[in-house]
């Protein structure tokens, strides 16, 4: 058994109540019971079960390291058990994220989202778990950049000797299946070239310059795994706080600007990301707008002391109000870009179908009138 503690956040949508808006409390209770048993057997050190929108979130600490078949298997089994219950209640889309038929050692690529990290626990170890619904993993790019590279967000980058050196970003190209590392602030502009396109390039992890893990996100893309739309990825992210990492307040600060993310209705719209307390982590209006929840814990020998519901604070009221204003404005665009995602990003299948049906009706544009072209077809300059 390792000296390191591992924290694993594994999540899946295994049935919504009502529709895709939220979750049934029976599923949460059932998952708790299952993880309680696992804790009693000594498989995991501690756990906390929660939700965000229609996603069931399993937060677990253990000594098995990342990508452990034991822990991933436990999560898979929990989701399967809850799916039986979800089917019994005929919850909406019961079992939708359990894409594979059987567990094969690791939930990566099977449907559930995973963020996990291992480290030696510091004398005091504050962590923030970020969970979002109705959006995808690229939604963390902007806030992670702000936390770890933007001195206008994180004062510590300028005034704390512990942070002044900067951080190292691991970026995944989820379409090209490759990764790259960037040091900040030195390579900040190179980093931004890629992470500014969050549909393809996603910040997977952030490290200190000495290699200590600072943050990790889930980067699974369900549509890429399944080959067709099966729901948004609804990502999670773990961030360590204080000391050599940004302060709790520097981790939460980026969410005062409700940035525009992809997701929302049918996974096919841009909209603002609304920071909410758990009680408002349900996606109602136009199946959204996309929500983010932040739970804070103190680790104590692997025990999860907490949580504290970090966005349950009037300090985020203005962000929520602004979010509603932006949501109104976007909604007025209806099916027009840039509310609707561009053609190539549309995950629902009606557009390709319509395009195929109409393919034969497209005809070439008439040739330009001879009076406005030269003999060789080139444009004639106007006087
Ligand atoms: C988006 C989402 C929902 C559904 C929408 C239609 O991530 O989960 O917006 O896409 O409610 O759902 P279906 O096609 O299941 O009726
Ligand atoms: Mg759902
Ligand atoms: Mg969801």
mmCIF file of C-alpha atoms and ligand atoms in Angstrom:
data_model
loop_
_atom_site.group_PDB
_atom_site.id
_atom_site.type_symbol
_atom_site.label_atom_id
_atom_site.label_comp_id
_atom_site.label_asym_id
_atom_site.label_seq_id
_atom_site.Cartn_x
_atom_site.Cartn_y
_atom_site.Cartn_z
ATOM 1 C CA UNK A 1 0.000 0.000 0.000
ATOM 2 C CA UNK A 2 1.248 3.385 -0.977
ATOM 3 C CA UNK A 3 2.159 6.239 1.365
ATOM 4 C CA UNK A 4 0.321 8.466 -1.034
ATOM 5 C CA UNK A 5 -3.350 9.151 -0.748
ATOM 6 C CA UNK A 6 -5.374 9.043 -3.964
ATOM 7 C CA UNK A 7 -8.506 11.029 -4.487
ATOM 8 C CA UNK A 8 -10.781 9.760 -7.244
ATOM 9 C CA UNK A 9 -13.879 11.529 -8.483
ATOM 10 C CA UNK A 10 -15.835 9.233 -10.789
ATOM 11 C CA UNK A 11 -19.199 10.330 -12.155
ATOM 12 C CA UNK A 12 -21.898 9.138 -14.473
ATOM 13 C CA UNK A 13 -25.397 10.020 -15.547
ATOM 14 C CA UNK A 14 -27.316 6.856 -14.825
ATOM 15 C CA UNK A 15 -30.813 8.308 -14.916
ATOM 16 C CA UNK A 16 -32.379 11.728 -14.620
ATOM 17 C CA UNK A 17 -35.253 13.083 -12.528
ATOM 18 C CA UNK A 18 -37.178 14.793 -14.081
ATOM 19 C CA UNK A 19 -35.879 14.377 -17.634
ATOM 20 C CA UNK A 20 -32.218 15.403 -17.638
ATOM 21 C CA UNK A 21 -32.673 18.140 -15.022
ATOM 22 C CA UNK A 22 -31.584 16.446 -11.811
ATOM 23 C CA UNK A 23 -31.169 13.228 -9.891
ATOM 24 C CA UNK A 24 -33.392 11.106 -7.620
ATOM 25 C CA UNK A 25 -32.270 11.067 -3.981
ATOM 26 C CA UNK A 26 -32.758 7.271 -3.826
ATOM 27 C CA UNK A 27 -29.803 6.851 -6.196
ATOM 28 C CA UNK A 28 -27.632 9.005 -3.961
ATOM 29 C CA UNK A 29 -28.707 6.977 -0.897
ATOM 30 C CA UNK A 30 -28.031 3.705 -2.674
ATOM 31 C CA UNK A 31 -24.559 4.782 -3.824
ATOM 32 C CA UNK A 32 -23.761 5.922 -0.267
ATOM 33 C CA UNK A 33 -24.739 2.538 1.087
ATOM 34 C CA UNK A 34 -22.547 0.753 -1.454
ATOM 35 C CA UNK A 35 -19.505 2.921 -0.734
ATOM 36 C CA UNK A 36 -20.134 2.622 3.016
ATOM 37 C CA UNK A 37 -19.789 -1.156 2.671
ATOM 38 C CA UNK A 38 -16.574 -0.711 0.668
ATOM 39 C CA UNK A 39 -15.206 1.585 3.362
ATOM 40 C CA UNK A 40 -16.069 -0.964 6.055
ATOM 41 C CA UNK A 41 -14.211 -3.628 4.100
ATOM 42 C CA UNK A 42 -11.198 -1.288 3.967
ATOM 43 C CA UNK A 43 -11.270 -0.914 0.173
ATOM 44 C CA UNK A 44 -11.470 2.867 0.386
ATOM 45 C CA UNK A 45 -10.437 5.253 3.146
ATOM 46 C CA UNK A 46 -13.406 7.588 2.828
ATOM 47 C CA UNK A 47 -16.103 8.684 0.414
ATOM 48 C CA UNK A 48 -18.658 11.354 -0.260
ATOM 49 C CA UNK A 49 -21.555 10.868 -2.663
ATOM 50 C CA UNK A 50 -23.162 13.871 -4.266
ATOM 51 C CA UNK A 51 -24.626 15.082 -7.556
ATOM 52 C CA UNK A 52 -24.607 17.895 -10.032
ATOM 53 C CA UNK A 53 -27.654 18.093 -12.286
ATOM 54 C CA UNK A 54 -28.368 14.563 -13.523
ATOM 55 C CA UNK A 55 -24.895 13.232 -12.678
ATOM 56 C CA UNK A 56 -24.118 10.983 -9.742
ATOM 57 C CA UNK A 57 -20.728 11.915 -8.275
ATOM 58 C CA UNK A 58 -18.583 9.484 -6.281
ATOM 59 C CA UNK A 59 -15.754 11.174 -4.396
ATOM 60 C CA UNK A 60 -13.424 8.543 -2.935
ATOM 61 C CA UNK A 61 -10.077 8.502 -1.116
ATOM 62 C CA UNK A 62 -7.930 5.362 -1.040
ATOM 63 C CA UNK A 63 -4.390 3.937 -1.167
ATOM 64 C CA UNK A 64 -4.580 2.108 -4.510
ATOM 65 C CA UNK A 65 -3.211 4.863 -6.772
ATOM 66 C CA UNK A 66 -4.798 6.261 -9.928
ATOM 67 C CA UNK A 67 -6.406 3.984 -12.533
ATOM 68 C CA UNK A 68 -6.899 1.257 -9.940
ATOM 69 C CA UNK A 69 -9.094 -1.619 -11.165
ATOM 70 C CA UNK A 70 -10.306 -2.018 -7.561
ATOM 71 C CA UNK A 71 -11.573 1.545 -7.251
ATOM 72 C CA UNK A 72 -12.805 1.863 -10.831
ATOM 73 C CA UNK A 73 -14.525 -1.501 -10.438
ATOM 74 C CA UNK A 74 -16.189 -0.290 -7.252
ATOM 75 C CA UNK A 75 -17.468 2.809 -9.063
ATOM 76 C CA UNK A 76 -18.709 0.761 -12.011
ATOM 77 C CA UNK A 77 -20.507 -1.658 -9.702
ATOM 78 C CA UNK A 78 -22.081 1.258 -7.827
ATOM 79 C CA UNK A 79 -23.342 2.780 -11.080
ATOM 80 C CA UNK A 80 -24.667 -0.598 -12.216
ATOM 81 C CA UNK A 81 -26.541 -1.175 -8.969
ATOM 82 C CA UNK A 82 -28.017 2.316 -9.077
ATOM 83 C CA UNK A 83 -28.987 1.760 -12.707
ATOM 84 C CA UNK A 84 -31.154 -1.195 -11.680
ATOM 85 C CA UNK A 85 -32.961 1.142 -9.272
ATOM 86 C CA UNK A 86 -33.136 3.894 -11.907
ATOM 87 C CA UNK A 87 -34.716 1.456 -14.360
ATOM 88 C CA UNK A 88 -37.202 0.326 -11.718
ATOM 89 C CA UNK A 89 -38.302 3.945 -11.222
ATOM 90 C CA UNK A 90 -38.152 4.447 -14.999
ATOM 91 C CA UNK A 91 -35.927 7.457 -14.477
ATOM 92 C CA UNK A 92 -34.974 9.237 -17.648
ATOM 93 C CA UNK A 93 -32.074 7.775 -19.632
ATOM 94 C CA UNK A 94 -31.390 5.115 -16.993
ATOM 95 C CA UNK A 95 -27.833 3.812 -17.410
ATOM 96 C CA UNK A 96 -27.074 6.249 -20.258
ATOM 97 C CA UNK A 97 -23.371 6.735 -19.449
ATOM 98 C CA UNK A 98 -22.609 3.037 -18.929
ATOM 99 C CA UNK A 99 -21.723 2.659 -22.578
ATOM 100 C CA UNK A 100 -19.706 -0.560 -22.256
ATOM 101 C CA UNK A 101 -21.555 -3.766 -21.405
ATOM 102 C CA UNK A 102 -19.025 -5.071 -18.925
ATOM 103 C CA UNK A 103 -16.267 -3.641 -16.758
ATOM 104 C CA UNK A 104 -12.788 -4.362 -18.085
ATOM 105 C CA UNK A 105 -10.419 -3.009 -15.449
ATOM 106 C CA UNK A 106 -10.705 0.734 -15.949
ATOM 107 C CA UNK A 107 -13.680 3.046 -16.482
ATOM 108 C CA UNK A 108 -11.728 5.389 -18.787
ATOM 109 C CA UNK A 109 -13.272 5.286 -22.225
ATOM 110 C CA UNK A 110 -16.280 3.329 -20.980
ATOM 111 C CA UNK A 111 -18.555 6.297 -20.341
ATOM 112 C CA UNK A 112 -18.127 7.602 -16.780
ATOM 113 C CA UNK A 113 -15.966 10.709 -16.244
ATOM 114 C CA UNK A 114 -12.855 10.424 -14.064
ATOM 115 C CA UNK A 115 -10.528 12.863 -12.339
ATOM 116 C CA UNK A 116 -7.992 11.466 -9.895
ATOM 117 C CA UNK A 117 -4.682 12.398 -8.340
ATOM 118 C CA UNK A 118 -2.216 10.897 -5.853
ATOM 119 C CA UNK A 119 0.023 12.824 -3.475
ATOM 120 C CA UNK A 120 1.540 12.795 -0.017
ATOM 121 C CA UNK A 121 -0.931 14.643 2.174
ATOM 122 C CA UNK A 122 0.441 17.924 3.531
ATOM 123 C CA UNK A 123 0.061 18.838 7.231
ATOM 124 C CA UNK A 124 -3.143 20.549 6.102
ATOM 125 C CA UNK A 125 -4.628 19.671 2.722
ATOM 126 C CA UNK A 126 -7.552 21.795 1.490
ATOM 127 C CA UNK A 127 -9.097 20.604 -1.788
ATOM 128 C CA UNK A 128 -11.864 21.871 -4.000
ATOM 129 C CA UNK A 129 -13.934 19.512 -6.144
ATOM 130 C CA UNK A 130 -15.537 21.256 -9.113
ATOM 131 C CA UNK A 131 -18.456 19.511 -10.807
ATOM 132 C CA UNK A 132 -20.391 20.796 -13.815
ATOM 133 C CA UNK A 133 -23.514 19.715 -15.665
ATOM 134 C CA UNK A 134 -24.628 20.402 -19.263
ATOM 135 C CA UNK A 135 -21.167 21.222 -20.521
ATOM 136 C CA UNK A 136 -17.902 19.483 -21.420
ATOM 137 C CA UNK A 137 -14.348 19.225 -20.033
ATOM 138 C CA UNK A 138 -13.112 22.193 -22.055
ATOM 139 C CA UNK A 139 -15.194 24.321 -19.679
ATOM 140 C CA UNK A 140 -12.304 24.115 -17.155
ATOM 141 C CA UNK A 141 -9.742 25.634 -19.558
ATOM 142 C CA UNK A 142 -10.511 29.247 -18.827
ATOM 143 C CA UNK A 143 -10.900 28.947 -15.033
ATOM 144 C CA UNK A 144 -7.784 26.736 -14.715
ATOM 145 C CA UNK A 145 -5.801 29.211 -16.771
ATOM 146 C CA UNK A 146 -7.000 32.031 -14.543
ATOM 147 C CA UNK A 147 -6.203 30.142 -11.324
ATOM 148 C CA UNK A 148 -2.692 29.063 -12.300
ATOM 149 C CA UNK A 149 -1.467 31.618 -14.836
ATOM 150 C CA UNK A 150 -3.389 34.884 -14.599
ATOM 151 C CA UNK A 151 -1.916 37.388 -12.123
ATOM 152 C CA UNK A 152 -5.100 39.472 -12.353
ATOM 153 C CA UNK A 153 -6.938 36.506 -10.820
ATOM 154 C CA UNK A 154 -4.308 34.926 -8.594
ATOM 155 C CA UNK A 155 -2.493 37.528 -6.581
ATOM 156 C CA UNK A 156 -0.146 34.834 -5.287
ATOM 157 C CA UNK A 157 1.527 34.544 -8.705
ATOM 158 C CA UNK A 158 2.849 38.046 -8.116
ATOM 159 C CA UNK A 159 3.194 38.390 -4.369
ATOM 160 C CA UNK A 160 3.740 34.896 -2.956
ATOM 161 C CA UNK A 161 7.270 33.482 -3.292
ATOM 162 C CA UNK A 162 5.674 29.987 -3.197
ATOM 163 C CA UNK A 163 3.752 30.595 -6.456
ATOM 164 C CA UNK A 164 5.975 33.121 -8.185
ATOM 165 C CA UNK A 165 7.762 30.536 -10.357
ATOM 166 C CA UNK A 166 4.503 29.626 -12.101
ATOM 167 C CA UNK A 167 2.973 26.286 -13.097
ATOM 168 C CA UNK A 168 3.176 23.591 -15.755
ATOM 169 C CA UNK A 169 0.071 22.703 -17.817
ATOM 170 C CA UNK A 170 -0.673 19.323 -19.399
ATOM 171 C CA UNK A 171 -2.939 19.798 -22.423
ATOM 172 C CA UNK A 172 -4.688 16.950 -24.249
ATOM 173 C CA UNK A 173 -5.773 17.004 -27.864
ATOM 174 C CA UNK A 174 -8.854 14.805 -27.453
ATOM 175 C CA UNK A 175 -9.356 14.431 -31.197
ATOM 176 C CA UNK A 176 -5.697 13.716 -32.016
ATOM 177 C CA UNK A 177 -5.176 11.534 -28.900
ATOM 178 C CA UNK A 178 -1.930 13.251 -27.928
ATOM 179 C CA UNK A 179 -0.676 15.581 -25.221
ATOM 180 C CA UNK A 180 1.759 18.443 -24.691
ATOM 181 C CA UNK A 181 3.179 20.319 -21.664
ATOM 182 C CA UNK A 182 3.553 24.097 -21.364
ATOM 183 C CA UNK A 183 5.432 26.062 -18.705
ATOM 184 C CA UNK A 184 3.832 29.284 -17.556
ATOM 185 C CA UNK A 185 4.419 32.169 -17.570
ATOM 186 C CA UNK A 186 7.188 31.489 -20.155
ATOM 187 C CA UNK A 187 4.980 29.712 -22.705
ATOM 188 C CA UNK A 188 1.685 31.350 -21.822
ATOM 189 C CA UNK A 189 0.952 32.603 -25.345
ATOM 190 C CA UNK A 190 1.649 29.166 -26.852
ATOM 191 C CA UNK A 191 -0.645 27.598 -24.247
ATOM 192 C CA UNK A 192 -3.437 30.041 -25.087
ATOM 193 C CA UNK A 193 -3.251 29.222 -28.806
ATOM 194 C CA UNK A 194 -4.535 25.744 -27.951
ATOM 195 C CA UNK A 195 -6.687 26.027 -24.824
ATOM 196 C CA UNK A 196 -8.646 28.869 -26.427
ATOM 197 C CA UNK A 197 -10.192 26.069 -28.544
ATOM 198 C CA UNK A 198 -11.695 24.079 -25.644
ATOM 199 C CA UNK A 199 -13.727 21.695 -27.839
ATOM 200 C CA UNK A 200 -10.498 19.973 -28.852
ATOM 201 C CA UNK A 201 -7.700 20.996 -26.475
ATOM 202 C CA UNK A 202 -8.344 20.464 -22.795
ATOM 203 C CA UNK A 203 -6.225 21.117 -19.731
ATOM 204 C CA UNK A 204 -5.879 17.664 -18.210
ATOM 205 C CA UNK A 205 -3.656 18.608 -15.282
ATOM 206 C CA UNK A 206 -1.586 21.367 -13.720
ATOM 207 C CA UNK A 207 1.672 20.795 -11.809
ATOM 208 C CA UNK A 208 4.066 22.973 -9.847
ATOM 209 C CA UNK A 209 7.403 23.480 -11.590
ATOM 210 C CA UNK A 210 8.802 20.845 -9.187
ATOM 211 C CA UNK A 211 6.242 18.317 -10.453
ATOM 212 C CA UNK A 212 3.724 18.330 -7.581
ATOM 213 C CA UNK A 213 0.188 17.714 -8.846
ATOM 214 C CA UNK A 214 -2.021 20.806 -8.389
ATOM 215 C CA UNK A 215 -5.173 20.116 -10.413
ATOM 216 C CA UNK A 216 -6.646 17.385 -12.575
ATOM 217 C CA UNK A 217 -9.750 17.282 -14.739
ATOM 218 C CA UNK A 218 -11.824 14.673 -16.528
ATOM 219 C CA UNK A 219 -11.322 14.846 -20.276
ATOM 220 C CA UNK A 220 -13.418 11.964 -21.559
ATOM 221 C CA UNK A 221 -15.509 12.928 -24.563
ATOM 222 C CA UNK A 222 -18.535 10.687 -24.602
ATOM 223 C CA UNK A 223 -19.380 11.483 -28.204
ATOM 224 C CA UNK A 224 -15.880 10.429 -29.280
ATOM 225 C CA UNK A 225 -16.104 7.246 -27.225
ATOM 226 C CA UNK A 226 -19.541 6.228 -28.421
ATOM 227 C CA UNK A 227 -19.236 7.589 -31.962
ATOM 228 C CA UNK A 228 -22.594 9.303 -31.629
ATOM 229 C CA UNK A 229 -24.288 11.613 -29.155
ATOM 230 C CA UNK A 230 -24.853 10.039 -25.755
ATOM 231 C CA UNK A 231 -24.973 13.137 -23.572
ATOM 232 C CA UNK A 232 -22.481 15.806 -22.625
ATOM 233 C CA UNK A 233 -19.411 14.919 -20.623
ATOM 234 C CA UNK A 234 -20.390 17.045 -17.651
ATOM 235 C CA UNK A 235 -16.842 17.312 -16.335
ATOM 236 C CA UNK A 236 -15.241 17.236 -12.893
ATOM 237 C CA UNK A 237 -12.000 18.740 -11.634
ATOM 238 C CA UNK A 238 -9.969 18.409 -8.434
ATOM 239 C CA UNK A 239 -7.846 21.370 -7.293
ATOM 240 C CA UNK A 240 -5.469 21.490 -4.320
ATOM 241 C CA UNK A 241 -5.460 24.789 -2.446
ATOM 242 C CA UNK A 242 -3.254 27.023 -0.292
ATOM 243 C CA UNK A 243 0.474 27.166 0.370
ATOM 244 C CA UNK A 244 2.290 26.289 -2.876
ATOM 245 C CA UNK A 245 -1.081 26.304 -4.684
ATOM 246 C CA UNK A 246 -3.594 29.113 -5.262
ATOM 247 C CA UNK A 247 -5.675 30.065 -2.219
ATOM 248 C CA UNK A 248 -9.254 28.778 -2.007
ATOM 249 C CA UNK A 249 -10.490 32.241 -2.972
ATOM 250 C CA UNK A 250 -8.163 32.336 -5.986
ATOM 251 C CA UNK A 251 -9.580 28.999 -7.129
ATOM 252 C CA UNK A 252 -13.171 30.245 -6.854
ATOM 253 C CA UNK A 253 -12.565 33.741 -8.255
ATOM 254 C CA UNK A 254 -12.653 32.771 -11.995
ATOM 255 C CA UNK A 255 -16.293 31.720 -11.573
ATOM 256 C CA UNK A 256 -17.349 35.307 -10.843
ATOM 257 C CA UNK A 257 -17.142 35.733 -14.639
ATOM 258 C CA UNK A 258 -19.753 33.413 -16.128
ATOM 259 C CA UNK A 259 -17.787 32.400 -19.195
ATOM 260 C CA UNK A 260 -19.452 30.908 -22.229
ATOM 261 C CA UNK A 261 -19.246 27.138 -22.552
ATOM 262 C CA UNK A 262 -20.620 24.559 -24.954
ATOM 263 C CA UNK A 263 -23.403 22.239 -23.855
ATOM 264 C CA UNK A 264 -26.801 23.353 -22.559
ATOM 265 C CA UNK A 265 -29.845 22.113 -24.488
ATOM 266 C CA UNK A 266 -29.089 18.924 -26.450
ATOM 267 C CA UNK A 267 -25.377 19.512 -25.966
ATOM 268 C CA UNK A 268 -25.603 21.834 -28.934
ATOM 269 C CA UNK A 269 -25.632 25.370 -27.555
ATOM 270 C CA UNK A 270 -23.296 27.928 -26.088
ATOM 271 C CA UNK A 271 -24.304 29.461 -22.795
ATOM 272 C CA UNK A 272 -22.895 30.947 -19.582
ATOM 273 C CA UNK A 273 -21.624 28.691 -16.776
ATOM 274 C CA UNK A 274 -23.537 29.474 -13.578
ATOM 275 C CA UNK A 275 -21.826 28.888 -10.199
ATOM 276 C CA UNK A 276 -24.447 27.512 -7.801
ATOM 277 C CA UNK A 277 -24.829 25.874 -4.402
ATOM 278 C CA UNK A 278 -25.898 22.224 -4.484
ATOM 279 C CA UNK A 279 -29.553 23.050 -3.950
ATOM 280 C CA UNK A 280 -29.573 24.857 -7.309
ATOM 281 C CA UNK A 281 -27.522 22.260 -9.161
ATOM 282 C CA UNK A 282 -30.464 21.310 -11.341
ATOM 283 C CA UNK A 283 -30.730 22.284 -14.949
ATOM 284 C CA UNK A 284 -34.204 23.568 -15.656
ATOM 285 C CA UNK A 285 -34.297 26.493 -18.053
ATOM 286 C CA UNK A 286 -33.747 25.163 -21.588
ATOM 287 C CA UNK A 287 -32.103 22.245 -19.735
ATOM 288 C CA UNK A 288 -29.636 24.668 -18.191
ATOM 289 C CA UNK A 289 -28.003 27.049 -18.144
ATOM 290 C CA UNK A 290 -24.886 24.937 -17.498
ATOM 291 C CA UNK A 291 -24.100 24.766 -13.759
ATOM 292 C CA UNK A 292 -20.977 24.398 -11.698
ATOM 293 C CA UNK A 293 -20.788 23.339 -8.061
ATOM 294 C CA UNK A 294 -17.703 23.584 -5.837
ATOM 295 C CA UNK A 295 -17.365 21.424 -2.736
ATOM 296 C CA UNK A 296 -14.462 22.087 -0.387
ATOM 297 C CA UNK A 297 -12.892 19.457 1.895
ATOM 298 C CA UNK A 298 -9.987 19.264 4.306
ATOM 299 C CA UNK A 299 -8.194 15.929 4.073
ATOM 300 C CA UNK A 300 -7.197 14.308 7.359
ATOM 301 C CA UNK A 301 -5.185 11.112 6.766
ATOM 302 C CA UNK A 302 -7.373 10.520 3.761
ATOM 303 C CA UNK A 303 -10.615 11.305 5.565
ATOM 304 C CA UNK A 304 -12.803 13.833 3.779
ATOM 305 C CA UNK A 305 -13.631 16.463 6.383
ATOM 306 C CA UNK A 306 -16.506 18.475 4.989
ATOM 307 C CA UNK A 307 -17.861 19.391 2.582
ATOM 308 C CA UNK A 308 -18.378 23.104 2.464
ATOM 309 C CA UNK A 309 -20.662 24.210 -0.370
ATOM 310 C CA UNK A 310 -18.402 26.979 -1.702
ATOM 311 C CA UNK A 311 -20.782 28.785 -4.081
ATOM 312 C CA UNK A 312 -23.427 28.974 -1.342
ATOM 313 C CA UNK A 313 -22.392 32.572 -0.855
ATOM 314 C CA UNK A 314 -23.987 35.921 -1.795
ATOM 315 C CA UNK A 315 -20.563 36.897 -3.169
ATOM 316 C CA UNK A 316 -21.570 34.890 -6.273
ATOM 317 C CA UNK A 317 -25.017 36.506 -6.609
ATOM 318 C CA UNK A 318 -23.783 39.001 -9.198
ATOM 319 C CA UNK A 319 -22.265 36.206 -11.299
ATOM 320 C CA UNK A 320 -25.597 34.380 -11.180
ATOM 321 C CA UNK A 321 -27.518 37.538 -12.093
ATOM 322 C CA UNK A 322 -25.160 38.259 -14.990
ATOM 323 C CA UNK A 323 -25.574 34.665 -16.067
ATOM 324 C CA UNK A 324 -29.321 35.125 -16.306
ATOM 325 C CA UNK A 325 -28.892 38.305 -18.354
ATOM 326 C CA UNK A 326 -26.495 36.539 -20.736
ATOM 327 C CA UNK A 327 -28.778 33.494 -20.887
ATOM 328 C CA UNK A 328 -31.714 35.718 -21.914
ATOM 329 C CA UNK A 329 -29.652 37.306 -24.658
ATOM 330 C CA UNK A 330 -28.343 34.003 -26.003
ATOM 331 C CA UNK A 331 -31.791 32.402 -25.914
ATOM 332 C CA UNK A 332 -33.164 35.159 -28.109
ATOM 333 C CA UNK A 333 -30.892 33.865 -30.889
ATOM 334 C CA UNK A 334 -32.920 30.636 -30.973
ATOM 335 C CA UNK A 335 -31.425 28.283 -33.567
ATOM 336 C CA UNK A 336 -28.870 30.826 -34.781
ATOM 337 C CA UNK A 337 -25.143 30.753 -34.165
ATOM 338 C CA UNK A 338 -23.411 31.727 -31.975
ATOM 339 C CA UNK A 339 -26.045 30.410 -29.531
ATOM 340 C CA UNK A 340 -26.256 27.170 -31.487
ATOM 341 C CA UNK A 341 -22.893 25.412 -31.935
ATOM 342 C CA UNK A 342 -21.281 25.612 -35.371
ATOM 343 C CA UNK A 343 -22.262 22.929 -37.877
ATOM 344 C CA UNK A 344 -19.248 20.680 -37.289
ATOM 345 C CA UNK A 345 -19.851 20.618 -33.528
ATOM 346 C CA UNK A 346 -23.528 19.721 -33.664
ATOM 347 C CA UNK A 347 -23.845 16.522 -31.711
ATOM 348 C CA UNK A 348 -27.473 15.780 -32.393
ATOM 349 C CA UNK A 349 -28.063 14.070 -35.677
ATOM 350 C CA UNK A 350 -30.846 16.085 -37.313
ATOM 351 C CA UNK A 351 -28.506 18.446 -39.150
ATOM 352 C CA UNK A 352 -26.504 15.750 -40.966
ATOM 353 C CA UNK A 353 -29.795 14.010 -41.777
ATOM 354 C CA UNK A 354 -31.372 17.165 -43.176
ATOM 355 C CA UNK A 355 -28.177 17.935 -45.103
ATOM 356 C CA UNK A 356 -28.215 14.460 -46.642
ATOM 357 C CA UNK A 357 -31.887 14.649 -47.572
ATOM 358 C CA UNK A 358 -31.353 17.989 -49.309
ATOM 359 C CA UNK A 359 -28.024 17.090 -50.920
ATOM 360 C CA UNK A 360 -29.593 16.579 -54.365
ATOM 361 C CA UNK A 361 -31.437 19.911 -54.259
ATOM 362 C CA UNK A 362 -28.321 22.056 -54.164
ATOM 363 C CA UNK A 363 -27.508 23.451 -57.605
ATOM 364 C CA UNK A 364 -24.468 25.362 -58.836
ATOM 365 C CA UNK A 365 -24.686 29.172 -58.593
ATOM 366 C CA UNK A 366 -25.290 30.841 -61.967
ATOM 367 C CA UNK A 367 -22.055 31.926 -63.730
ATOM 368 C CA UNK A 368 -21.214 35.601 -63.093
ATOM 369 C CA UNK A 369 -22.596 37.951 -65.821
ATOM 370 C CA UNK A 370 -19.994 38.359 -68.671
ATOM 371 C CA UNK A 371 -20.129 42.172 -68.302
ATOM 372 C CA UNK A 372 -18.501 41.980 -64.894
ATOM 373 C CA UNK A 373 -15.799 39.436 -65.749
ATOM 374 C CA UNK A 374 -12.790 39.581 -68.054
ATOM 375 C CA UNK A 375 -12.510 37.129 -70.951
ATOM 376 C CA UNK A 376 -10.626 34.719 -68.674
ATOM 377 C CA UNK A 377 -13.363 34.900 -66.005
ATOM 378 C CA UNK A 378 -11.345 37.232 -63.758
ATOM 379 C CA UNK A 379 -13.160 40.138 -62.136
ATOM 380 C CA UNK A 380 -12.992 43.485 -63.970
ATOM 381 C CA UNK A 381 -12.038 46.373 -61.727
ATOM 382 C CA UNK A 382 -14.724 48.998 -61.248
ATOM 383 C CA UNK A 383 -13.939 52.597 -62.384
HETATM 384 C C1 LIG B 1 -27.887 17.883 -22.699
HETATM 385 C C2 LIG B 1 -29.001 17.084 -22.192
HETATM 386 C C3 LIG B 1 -30.376 17.478 -22.525
HETATM 387 C C4 LIG B 1 -30.966 16.554 -23.601
HETATM 388 C C5 LIG B 1 -32.393 16.980 -23.987
HETATM 389 C C6 LIG B 1 -33.022 16.015 -24.979
HETATM 390 O O1 LIG B 1 -26.664 17.412 -22.228
HETATM 391 O O2 LIG B 1 -28.807 16.082 -21.534
HETATM 392 O O3 LIG B 1 -30.451 18.811 -22.915
HETATM 393 O O4 LIG B 1 -30.148 16.555 -24.710
HETATM 394 O O5 LIG B 1 -33.208 17.019 -22.858
HETATM 395 O O6 LIG B 1 -32.965 14.746 -24.461
HETATM 396 P P1 LIG B 1 -33.606 13.469 -25.172
HETATM 397 O O7 LIG B 1 -33.031 13.406 -26.558
HETATM 398 O O8 LIG B 1 -33.147 12.346 -24.299
HETATM 399 O O9 LIG B 1 -35.085 13.652 -25.181
HETATM 400 MG MG1 LIG B 2 -29.077 12.890 -18.576
HETATM 401 MG MG1 LIG B 3 -25.484 15.519 -16.905
#
